[in-house]
Coordinates of C-alpha atoms in Angstrom, one line a residue:
M1 CA 0.2 12.7 33.5
V2 CA -3.7 11.4 33.5
Q3 CA -4.3 9.9 36.5
G4 CA -7.4 7.4 37.9
I5 CA -8.5 6.5 34.1
A6 CA -7.9 3.0 34.5
T7 CA -11.1 2.1 36.3
S8 CA -13.6 3.9 34.2
F9 CA -12.0 2.5 31.0
W10 CA -12.0 -0.8 32.0
K11 CA -15.3 -0.8 33.5
A12 CA -16.3 0.5 29.7
S13 CA -14.4 -1.9 27.9
N14 CA -15.8 -4.9 29.6
T15 CA -19.5 -4.0 29.0
P16 CA -21.1 -5.7 26.5
F17 CA -21.7 -4.5 23.0
P18 CA -23.7 -1.0 23.6
A19 CA -27.5 -1.8 22.7
A20 CA -26.9 2.0 21.1
L21 CA -24.6 0.3 18.2
R22 CA -27.7 -2.1 17.4
T23 CA -30.9 -0.1 17.2
G24 CA -31.6 3.7 17.5
T25 CA -29.1 6.3 17.7
A26 CA -27.9 7.0 21.1
A27 CA -24.0 7.8 21.2
S28 CA -22.5 6.7 24.1
A29 CA -19.8 8.5 26.1
A30 CA -18.7 5.9 28.7
A31 CA -15.6 7.1 29.6
T32 CA -17.6 10.5 31.5
G33 CA -20.7 8.5 32.6
D34 CA -22.7 10.6 30.3
T35 CA -24.8 9.5 27.5
V36 CA -25.9 12.2 24.6
S37 CA -28.9 10.5 22.7
F38 CA -30.4 11.7 19.5
S39 CA -33.8 10.8 19.3
D40 CA -35.0 9.5 16.2
E41 CA -37.0 12.7 15.7
A42 CA -34.2 14.5 16.3
V43 CA -32.3 13.0 13.8
A44 CA -35.0 13.2 11.3
K45 CA -35.5 16.9 12.0
S46 CA -31.6 17.6 11.6
R47 CA -31.7 15.7 8.0
E48 CA -34.3 18.1 6.9
S49 CA -33.7 21.0 8.5
A50 CA -30.3 22.1 7.3
P51 CA -30.9 25.0 4.7
D52 CA -28.4 25.3 1.4
G53 CA -25.6 27.4 1.7
A54 CA -25.3 29.2 5.4
I55 CA -25.2 26.4 7.8
P56 CA -25.1 27.6 11.6
S57 CA -22.3 26.6 13.3
Q58 CA -21.9 26.8 17.6
A59 CA -18.9 28.6 18.5
T60 CA -17.2 27.7 21.2
A61 CA -18.4 28.6 25.0
D62 CA -17.4 31.4 26.7
G63 CA -14.4 31.6 29.1
D64 CA -11.6 29.2 28.8
K65 CA -11.1 27.5 25.0
S66 CA -12.4 24.0 24.4
P67 CA -9.7 21.3 24.6
W68 CA -11.1 20.2 21.4
E69 CA -9.3 23.4 20.2
T70 CA -6.2 23.9 22.3
R71 CA -5.4 20.1 22.1
Y72 CA -6.5 18.9 18.9
G73 CA -6.7 22.1 16.7
L74 CA -10.8 22.0 15.7
K75 CA -12.1 25.3 15.1
A76 CA -15.9 25.8 15.0
G77 CA -17.4 27.4 12.1
T78 CA -18.2 25.6 8.5
V79 CA -15.9 24.7 6.2
F80 CA -16.4 23.1 2.2
L81 CA -14.6 19.9 2.2
K82 CA -12.9 18.4 -1.2
N83 CA -15.6 15.9 -2.0
G84 CA -18.1 19.2 -2.2
H85 CA -20.0 18.7 1.2
S86 CA -20.2 20.9 4.0
Q87 CA -18.8 20.3 7.4
V88 CA -20.2 22.3 10.4
T89 CA -18.0 22.2 13.7
S90 CA -19.5 22.9 17.0
L91 CA -17.4 23.0 20.3
H92 CA -19.2 23.0 23.7
G93 CA -16.1 22.9 26.6
S94 CA -14.7 19.3 26.3
K95 CA -18.0 18.0 23.9
M96 CA -17.5 18.4 20.2
E97 CA -19.8 17.8 17.3
I98 CA -19.0 17.7 13.4
L99 CA -22.2 17.1 11.0
E100 CA -21.4 16.8 7.8
Y101 CA -23.7 17.4 4.7
D102 CA -24.3 16.4 1.1
G103 CA -26.5 19.4 0.3
T104 CA -29.2 19.2 2.9
R105 CA -28.5 15.7 3.5
L106 CA -26.6 14.6 6.8
A107 CA -23.9 12.3 5.6
R108 CA -22.0 12.2 8.8
R109 CA -22.2 13.0 12.3
E110 CA -19.0 12.8 14.7
T111 CA -19.2 13.7 18.5
G112 CA -16.7 13.8 21.5
S113 CA -16.0 14.4 24.8
I114 CA -12.8 14.8 26.8
A115 CA -12.8 13.9 30.6
A116 CA -10.1 13.5 33.0
G117 CA -7.7 13.2 30.2
G118 CA -9.8 10.4 28.4
V119 CA -11.4 10.8 24.7
V120 CA -14.5 9.1 23.3
K121 CA -16.0 9.6 19.9
D122 CA -18.8 8.5 18.2
I123 CA -19.2 8.7 14.5
E124 CA -22.4 7.9 12.3
E125 CA -22.5 7.3 8.6
Y126 CA -25.9 7.7 6.6
D127 CA -26.3 6.4 2.9
K128 CA -28.3 8.5 0.3
R129 CA -31.4 7.9 1.6
G130 CA -30.7 9.1 4.9
E131 CA -30.7 5.3 6.2
L132 CA -28.1 4.7 8.9
T133 CA -24.9 2.6 7.3
R134 CA -21.8 2.9 9.7
R135 CA -21.4 3.7 13.5
V136 CA -18.2 3.9 15.3
H137 CA -17.5 3.9 19.2
S138 CA -13.8 4.7 20.6
E139 CA -12.4 5.4 23.5
L140 CA -9.1 6.6 24.3
A141 CA -7.5 6.6 28.2
A142 CA -4.4 5.9 30.3
S143 CA -3.9 4.4 33.5
D144 CA -1.7 5.8 36.1
A145 CA 1.8 6.4 35.1
A146 CA 4.5 5.4 37.2
G147 CA 7.9 7.6 36.6
T148 CA 8.8 7.3 33.2
T149 CA 6.5 4.0 32.2
S150 CA 3.1 4.4 31.3
H151 CA -0.1 2.2 29.7
A152 CA -2.6 3.5 27.7
Y153 CA -5.7 2.1 25.9
L154 CA -7.9 2.5 22.5
R155 CA -11.2 0.7 22.2
R156 CA -13.7 0.6 19.1
D157 CA -16.9 -0.9 18.5
I158 CA -18.0 -0.8 14.8
A159 CA -21.3 -1.8 13.4
W160 CA -22.6 -1.6 9.7
Y161 CA -26.5 -1.9 8.9
K162 CA -28.8 -3.1 6.3
D163 CA -31.9 -2.2 5.9
G164 CA -31.8 -1.0 9.4
E165 CA -30.3 -4.1 11.0
V166 CA -26.5 -5.3 12.0
S167 CA -25.1 -7.4 9.0
K168 CA -21.6 -6.9 10.5
E169 CA -19.8 -5.7 13.6
L170 CA -15.8 -5.4 14.4
H171 CA -15.1 -5.1 18.4
D172 CA -11.3 -4.4 18.3
S173 CA -8.6 -2.6 20.8
M174 CA -5.2 -1.8 21.0
S175 CA -3.2 -1.3 24.3
V176 CA 0.2 0.2 24.7
K177 CA 3.1 -0.2 27.4
A178 CA 6.2 2.3 27.1
S179 CA 9.3 2.4 29.4
Y180 CA 11.9 4.6 28.6
A181 CA 15.5 5.3 30.5
S182 CA 18.9 7.2 29.5
S183 CA 22.4 6.9 31.1
D184 CA 23.0 10.6 30.1
I185 CA 24.2 13.1 32.2
V186 CA 22.1 16.7 31.8
N187 CA 23.6 19.7 33.1
G188 CA 25.5 17.8 35.3
K189 CA 22.6 15.3 36.4
D190 CA 22.7 11.9 36.2
V191 CA 19.3 11.4 34.4
S192 CA 19.5 6.9 35.0
D193 CA 17.1 7.6 37.8
A194 CA 14.9 10.1 36.2
Q195 CA 10.8 9.9 37.8
S196 CA 9.6 11.9 34.3
L197 CA 9.6 12.2 31.1
D198 CA 10.5 15.6 30.9
E199 CA 13.8 14.6 32.7
L200 CA 14.9 12.6 29.5
A201 CA 14.3 15.7 27.1
G202 CA 17.1 15.7 24.7
T203 CA 19.0 12.6 25.9
L204 CA 19.8 9.4 23.9
T205 CA 16.9 7.2 25.5
R206 CA 16.7 3.2 26.1
D207 CA 12.9 2.6 24.9
D208 CA 11.0 -1.0 25.5
L209 CA 7.5 -0.7 23.9
T210 CA 4.9 -3.3 23.7
S211 CA 1.6 -3.1 21.7
D212 CA -1.2 -5.7 21.9
Y213 CA -4.0 -6.0 19.8
V214 CA -7.2 -8.1 19.4
G215 CA -10.4 -7.7 17.6
D216 CA -13.4 -9.9 17.1
I217 CA -15.5 -9.9 13.5
L218 CA -19.0 -11.2 13.3
E219 CA -20.6 -11.6 10.3
Y220 CA -24.6 -12.2 10.2
G221 CA -26.7 -13.4 7.2
G222 CA -30.5 -13.6 6.8
A223 CA -32.7 -13.3 10.0
G224 CA -29.6 -12.0 11.7
R225 CA -28.0 -15.5 12.0
L226 CA -24.3 -15.4 12.9
F227 CA -22.1 -17.5 9.9
R228 CA -18.8 -16.2 10.6
K229 CA -16.4 -15.2 13.4
T230 CA -13.5 -13.9 13.1
S231 CA -10.7 -13.3 15.8
I232 CA -7.2 -11.7 15.6
A233 CA -4.4 -11.0 17.6
H234 CA -0.8 -9.2 17.0
A235 CA 1.6 -8.3 19.9
V236 CA 4.8 -6.4 19.2
S237 CA 7.5 -6.1 21.4
T238 CA 10.5 -3.8 21.0
E239 CA 13.8 -2.5 22.2
S240 CA 15.4 0.7 20.7
R241 CA 17.6 3.4 21.0
T242 CA 16.6 7.0 20.3
N243 CA 18.5 9.9 19.9
R244 CA 16.1 12.8 21.1
G245 CA 18.9 15.6 20.8
S246 CA 19.5 18.2 17.6
E247 CA 23.0 16.4 16.8
K248 CA 23.9 13.0 15.4
R249 CA 25.1 10.7 18.4
N250 CA 26.3 6.8 18.7
G251 CA 25.6 6.8 14.6
I252 CA 21.8 8.1 15.3
E253 CA 20.8 11.0 13.4
A254 CA 19.4 13.7 15.4
H255 CA 15.7 12.7 16.4
G256 CA 16.5 9.3 14.7
T257 CA 15.7 5.7 16.4
V258 CA 17.0 2.4 15.9
E259 CA 15.5 -1.0 16.8
V260 CA 17.8 -2.9 18.9
S261 CA 15.2 -6.2 19.1
R262 CA 11.7 -7.3 18.2
Q263 CA 8.9 -9.8 18.6
T264 CA 6.1 -10.2 17.4
E265 CA 3.2 -12.6 17.6
F266 CA 0.0 -12.6 14.9
S267 CA -2.6 -15.3 15.5
I268 CA -6.4 -15.5 13.6
T269 CA -9.0 -18.0 14.7
Q270 CA -12.4 -18.0 12.3
E271 CA -15.5 -20.3 12.8
M272 CA -18.0 -20.5 10.2
Y273 CA -21.9 -21.6 11.0
D274 CA -24.5 -23.7 8.8
D275 CA -28.1 -22.7 9.0
A276 CA -28.6 -24.9 12.2
G277 CA -26.1 -22.9 13.7
N278 CA -23.5 -25.9 13.7
V279 CA -20.1 -25.0 13.3
S280 CA -19.2 -26.0 9.7
F281 CA -15.6 -24.8 9.4
Q282 CA -12.9 -23.7 11.9
A283 CA -9.4 -22.6 11.1
S284 CA -6.4 -21.3 13.0
F285 CA -3.0 -19.8 12.3
R286 CA -0.1 -18.4 14.5
D287 CA 3.1 -16.7 13.5
S288 CA 5.9 -16.1 16.0
L289 CA 8.9 -14.2 15.2
K290 CA 12.1 -13.4 17.0
E291 CA 13.7 -11.3 14.6
G292 CA 17.5 -12.4 13.5
T293 CA 16.3 -16.0 15.3
Y294 CA 13.9 -17.7 14.3
E295 CA 10.0 -17.7 13.1
Q296 CA 7.5 -20.5 14.0
Q297 CA 4.1 -21.0 12.3
E298 CA 1.5 -23.4 13.3
F299 CA -1.9 -24.1 11.1
E300 CA -5.0 -26.0 11.9
A301 CA -8.4 -26.6 10.0
R302 CA -11.1 -28.5 10.5
W303 CA -14.2 -29.3 8.2
Y304 CA -18.2 -30.8 9.5
D305 CA -20.8 -32.4 7.7
N306 CA -24.0 -31.7 10.2
G307 CA -21.8 -31.3 13.1
Q308 CA -19.8 -34.5 12.2
L309 CA -16.0 -33.7 11.4
V310 CA -15.1 -34.8 8.1
R311 CA -11.3 -33.4 7.6
H312 CA -8.6 -32.2 9.6
S313 CA -5.8 -30.9 8.3
S314 CA -2.6 -29.5 10.2
A315 CA 1.0 -27.7 9.7
E316 CA 4.2 -26.6 11.7
I317 CA 6.8 -24.5 10.1
L318 CA 10.1 -23.8 12.2
Q319 CA 12.4 -21.2 10.3
K320 CA 15.9 -20.8 11.4
Q321 CA 18.1 -17.2 10.5
A322 CA 20.9 -18.3 8.2
K323 CA 23.6 -16.0 7.3
G324 CA 22.7 -13.6 4.2
R325 CA 18.7 -14.8 4.6
G326 CA 16.0 -12.8 6.3
L327 CA 13.1 -14.5 8.3
G328 CA 9.5 -12.8 7.3
V329 CA 9.3 -8.8 7.0
H330 CA 6.9 -8.2 9.7
P331 CA 5.5 -4.8 11.3
D332 CA 8.2 -2.6 13.5
M333 CA 6.8 -0.5 16.2
L334 CA 6.6 2.5 14.1
G335 CA 4.3 1.0 11.6
T336 CA 2.4 -0.6 14.4
L337 CA 1.5 2.4 15.8
S338 CA 1.0 4.6 12.7
L339 CA 4.1 7.1 13.7
S340 CA 6.6 8.8 11.6
E341 CA 10.2 8.2 12.9
G342 CA 10.2 12.1 13.8
Q343 CA 7.4 12.0 15.5
Y344 CA 8.3 9.3 17.5
G345 CA 11.4 10.5 18.2
A346 CA 10.5 14.0 19.7
T347 CA 12.6 16.0 22.0
T348 CA 10.6 14.8 25.0
P349 CA 9.6 10.8 25.0
L350 CA 6.0 10.5 24.2
D351 CA 3.6 8.7 26.7
A352 CA 1.9 5.5 25.9
Q353 CA -1.6 7.9 25.4
A354 CA 0.9 10.3 23.0
L355 CA 2.0 6.9 21.0
L356 CA -1.6 6.0 20.8
G357 CA -3.4 9.1 20.4
D358 CA -1.1 10.8 17.6
G359 CA -1.0 7.8 15.4
Q360 CA -4.3 5.5 15.4
G361 CA -6.1 7.8 17.5
G362 CA -6.6 10.0 14.5
R363 CA -7.7 6.9 12.4
V364 CA -10.3 5.3 14.3
A365 CA -12.8 5.5 11.4
E366 CA -10.7 3.6 9.3
T367 CA -11.5 -0.1 9.7
G368 CA -8.5 -1.7 9.0
S369 CA -6.5 0.7 11.2
L370 CA -5.4 -0.8 14.0
L371 CA -4.2 -3.6 12.1
G372 CA -3.1 -1.8 9.2
A373 CA 0.8 -3.0 9.4
A374 CA 0.0 -6.2 9.7
L375 CA -2.3 -6.5 6.8
T376 CA 0.0 -4.6 4.9
S377 CA 3.2 -7.1 5.6
I378 CA 0.5 -10.2 4.8
A379 CA -0.2 -8.5 1.4
A380 CA 3.4 -8.1 0.6
G381 CA 3.9 -11.6 1.5
G382 CA 5.5 -11.4 4.9
Y383 CA 3.8 -14.1 6.9
D384 CA 4.6 -16.5 4.1
P385 CA 7.5 -18.5 5.0
A386 CA 6.5 -21.9 3.5
Q387 CA 6.3 -20.7 0.2
A388 CA 10.0 -19.1 1.0
F389 CA 11.4 -22.4 2.6
A390 CA 10.1 -24.5 -0.4
R391 CA 11.7 -22.3 -2.7
D392 CA 14.9 -21.3 -1.2
R393 CA 15.2 -24.5 0.5
A394 CA 18.9 -24.9 0.2
E395 CA 19.8 -21.6 1.8
V396 CA 17.1 -21.9 5.0
P397 CA 17.6 -24.3 7.6
G398 CA 14.2 -25.3 9.7
S399 CA 11.6 -28.2 9.1
V400 CA 8.0 -28.3 8.2
R401 CA 5.6 -30.9 8.9
W402 CA 1.8 -31.6 7.2
E403 CA -0.7 -33.8 8.0
D404 CA -4.1 -34.4 6.4
T405 CA -6.8 -37.0 7.9
L406 CA -10.3 -37.7 6.1
Y407 CA -13.2 -39.2 8.5
K408 CA -16.0 -41.5 7.2
D409 CA -19.5 -42.0 10.0
G410 CA -16.7 -40.1 12.4
K411 CA -13.9 -42.3 12.4
V412 CA -10.6 -42.2 10.5
A413 CA -10.6 -43.2 7.0
L414 CA -7.2 -41.9 5.5
R415 CA -4.2 -40.1 6.8
K416 CA -1.2 -38.6 4.8
V417 CA 1.7 -36.9 6.6
D418 CA 4.5 -35.1 4.9
T419 CA 8.0 -33.8 6.3
E420 CA 10.9 -32.1 5.4
T421 CA 14.0 -30.7 7.2
V422 CA 17.1 -28.7 6.4
E423 CA 19.8 -29.0 8.8
E424 CA 23.3 -27.8 9.3
N425 CA 26.3 -29.9 8.0
T426 CA 28.3 -30.1 11.5
L427 CA 31.0 -32.2 10.1
P428 CA 32.0 -29.8 6.9
D429 CA 35.1 -31.3 4.9
T430 CA 38.5 -29.1 5.6
T431 CA 40.8 -31.0 3.2
G432 CA 40.2 -28.3 0.3
F433 CA 40.4 -29.2 -3.4
H434 CA 41.5 -32.4 -4.9
T435 CA 43.3 -32.8 -7.8
L436 CA 41.9 -35.2 -10.7
T437 CA 38.4 -34.5 -9.9
G438 CA 35.5 -32.9 -11.8
L439 CA 34.4 -29.4 -10.8
S440 CA 31.3 -30.8 -9.7
E441 CA 33.0 -33.1 -7.0
D442 CA 34.4 -32.7 -3.7
K443 CA 31.2 -29.9 -2.9
D444 CA 31.0 -30.1 1.0
P445 CA 26.9 -29.2 1.1
K446 CA 26.4 -26.6 3.6
Y447 CA 23.0 -28.1 4.8
L448 CA 21.6 -31.9 4.6
R449 CA 18.1 -32.8 3.8
S450 CA 15.5 -35.1 4.9
T451 CA 12.0 -36.0 3.9
S452 CA 9.0 -38.4 4.6
H453 CA 6.1 -39.5 3.0
S454 CA 3.1 -41.5 4.4
V455 CA 0.0 -43.1 3.9
E456 CA -2.5 -44.9 6.1
T457 CA -5.7 -46.4 5.1
Y458 CA -8.4 -47.4 7.4
Q459 CA -11.9 -49.1 7.5
E460 CA -14.4 -48.5 10.2
G461 CA -11.5 -47.2 11.9
R462 CA -8.8 -50.1 11.7
L463 CA -5.6 -49.7 9.7
V464 CA -6.2 -52.0 6.4
A465 CA -3.1 -50.5 4.3
Q466 CA 0.0 -48.2 5.1
S467 CA 3.0 -47.1 3.1
A468 CA 6.0 -44.7 3.6
V469 CA 9.7 -43.6 2.6
E470 CA 12.2 -41.9 4.5
M471 CA 14.9 -39.9 3.1
R472 CA 18.2 -38.3 4.5
E473 CA 21.2 -37.3 3.0
S474 CA 24.6 -37.3 4.4
A475 CA 27.9 -35.8 3.1
E476 CA 30.7 -39.2 2.4
D477 CA 34.3 -39.3 1.2
D478 CA 35.2 -41.8 -1.5
A479 CA 38.8 -43.3 -1.9
R480 CA 40.3 -40.3 -2.8
G481 CA 39.3 -38.4 -0.1
V482 CA 36.6 -36.6 -2.0
T483 CA 33.3 -35.5 -0.7
S484 CA 29.8 -35.9 -2.1
T485 CA 26.3 -36.2 -1.3
K486 CA 24.7 -39.4 -0.9
T487 CA 20.8 -40.1 -0.2
H488 CA 19.8 -42.8 2.0
V489 CA 16.2 -44.5 1.3
D490 CA 14.4 -46.9 3.7
A491 CA 10.7 -47.4 2.6
S492 CA 7.9 -49.7 4.0
F493 CA 4.5 -51.0 2.9
G494 CA 2.0 -53.6 3.6
S495 CA -1.3 -54.6 4.7
G496 CA -2.8 -54.2 8.2
H497 CA 0.1 -54.4 10.6
T498 CA 2.5 -56.5 8.2
V499 CA 5.2 -54.6 7.0
R500 CA 8.0 -54.9 4.0
N501 CA 11.0 -52.9 4.5
T502 CA 13.5 -51.7 1.8
H503 CA 16.8 -49.7 1.9
A504 CA 19.0 -48.1 -0.7
K505 CA 21.7 -45.3 -0.8
L506 CA 21.5 -43.4 -3.9
S507 CA 24.5 -41.4 -5.7
E508 CA 22.5 -38.3 -5.9
T509 CA 21.1 -35.3 -3.9
L510 CA 17.7 -35.9 -2.2
V511 CA 16.1 -33.0 -4.4
E512 CA 17.1 -35.3 -7.5
A513 CA 16.0 -38.3 -5.5
D514 CA 12.4 -37.5 -4.1
A515 CA 10.3 -35.9 -6.9
R516 CA 8.1 -34.8 -3.8
W517 CA 10.7 -33.3 -1.9
D518 CA 8.9 -29.9 -1.4
A519 CA 5.3 -31.5 -0.6
A520 CA 4.9 -30.3 3.1
A521 CA 6.3 -27.0 2.2
Q522 CA 3.8 -26.7 -0.7
K523 CA 0.5 -27.7 1.1
A524 CA 1.3 -26.2 4.1
G525 CA 2.0 -22.7 2.3
S526 CA -1.1 -23.0 0.3
A527 CA -3.2 -23.6 3.2
M528 CA -1.7 -20.7 5.6
Q529 CA -1.9 -18.3 2.6
T530 CA -5.2 -19.1 1.9
T531 CA -6.1 -18.6 5.4
L532 CA -4.2 -15.1 5.3
E533 CA -6.0 -14.0 1.9
D534 CA -9.1 -14.5 3.5
L535 CA -8.5 -12.0 6.1
L536 CA -7.4 -9.6 3.6
T537 CA -10.5 -10.1 1.7
L538 CA -12.6 -9.7 4.7
F539 CA -11.5 -6.4 5.5
Q540 CA -10.8 -5.1 2.0
E541 CA -14.2 -6.2 0.5
N542 CA -16.6 -7.4 3.4
L543 CA -16.0 -4.7 5.9
D544 CA -14.9 -1.7 3.2
P545 CA -16.6 -2.3 0.1
A546 CA -15.9 0.4 -2.7
E547 CA -19.4 0.7 -3.6
T548 CA -20.4 1.9 -0.1
T549 CA -22.3 5.2 -0.6
G550 CA -22.2 8.2 1.3
T551 CA -19.4 9.4 3.2
S552 CA -17.6 5.7 3.9
D553 CA -14.8 4.7 5.2
Q554 CA -12.9 4.8 2.2
A555 CA -13.9 8.3 1.7
W556 CA -12.7 9.1 5.0
R557 CA -9.5 7.6 4.4
G558 CA -8.8 9.5 1.2
R559 CA -9.6 12.8 2.7
R560 CA -7.2 12.0 5.3
A561 CA -4.6 10.9 2.9
T562 CA -4.7 14.2 1.3
P563 CA -6.0 16.4 4.2
S564 CA -7.2 20.1 3.7
A565 CA -6.4 23.0 6.1
D566 CA -10.0 23.5 6.4
D567 CA -10.8 19.8 7.4
N568 CA -11.8 19.5 11.0
S569 CA -10.4 15.9 11.0
T570 CA -9.7 14.7 14.5
A571 CA -7.1 12.7 16.3
F572 CA -7.1 12.0 20.0

């Protein structure tokens, strides 16, 4: 396993955004301590000097083959890609360079270096005018392994350019921890205390994996002014059973894996700024899921006018697992790492660096790759339980709260709060069917509901008017012992602190009695979904625009989706 990488990796990952990504054309190789620089003159010369047809290629250095060839399958030489471009690959020991030309114009340059098991890659893309449009810097490294436990880290810095200036930046990273164990007997030896992954080859393993993603997106306006910052975090923790043998065992197919438990955390925070640099908008969203148990969401947003708060909204949703009803569909570990079941279920368990390198390492040029599984789930509605809560309310136990506050001159002017709760009926009717009753009678509710709505009005920060209504269901038996659902209503209204109260009991369900029974879920769901859709738009349109010229990230993604045997697309 790789030794001594952690120090150099963390040193590199904790440094400021490389100056080379902002101006000039230097390509950093931080993990090795080397810097491979391409002067502006050299870049211009390389764009002009590539002849039509035969483009010279550099063969591998004499002696041992390059690790780029032995580990990653690269071959020195020239090939022609499906997009009509030519690709020239040069290998020099632990260093490589791939140049892609559109005719004589340099469209893309990729350089890389390998040292002490760590891998550094730099990618530059150019438009038809020869102007730099995007630069990607990535580093893959691993810390010291301990027996069958290992850690690895993949870090990226991406910059987009417009008219020679940085217009957007993405700084993100993914870390993976992998730990394996087995209680099998191999050749008469108990491998429960295995000290290496090789000892677990071909066994039935228990796999404990965690992945953590963090990313910051910075968007700039005129004069380099920051107008929006978006931060994202996504963590997945799983326990699985994997059959690494060649025959079916314990109900698991050969080289198959079964997830036993999963927990996920996903969050977004966003800030927007006005022309004066003041915060004009803030929003945050957090989703926590424990598979088979619960899903909890929190949302908060603030609006400002010239630096003064004018509105504050917040929401909380808790949804519990119910029989026959699933929670939100969130990414599993294989999707998060971009690995197939066959890749993951290899005979010998993959260490953390291989888990990252074999999956995400080959997709560093794709802007949304490290967050791809979560983005796919968002697009499919997997993070939208508020809407599911409202739509399937009779079947989903949980609670939701929405609060909206308006401010005037920095003081509260109006506050509205809506809540709803669905709880299991803990005293079910066990008397069974009764004669002399209608078919709709004697129906014992599985869940009981409650809602509340309140409005408060203020002047100069002083409460001047208020109104509230609370409703709750109960299951009650009549004189015949027949169960029906009743709704209890408590209402209050008044001016200032003088409040009048009224009470009633209705012979109908809460949904029938309360025309706004789903107000909290609808408002919370709409706000949360808007935040999630903004994130999708950010990745799909702002960071990967379809009109990008040159060898764009989308072209790269399309080329990887239908790879050519001659295409030297590299994976870590």
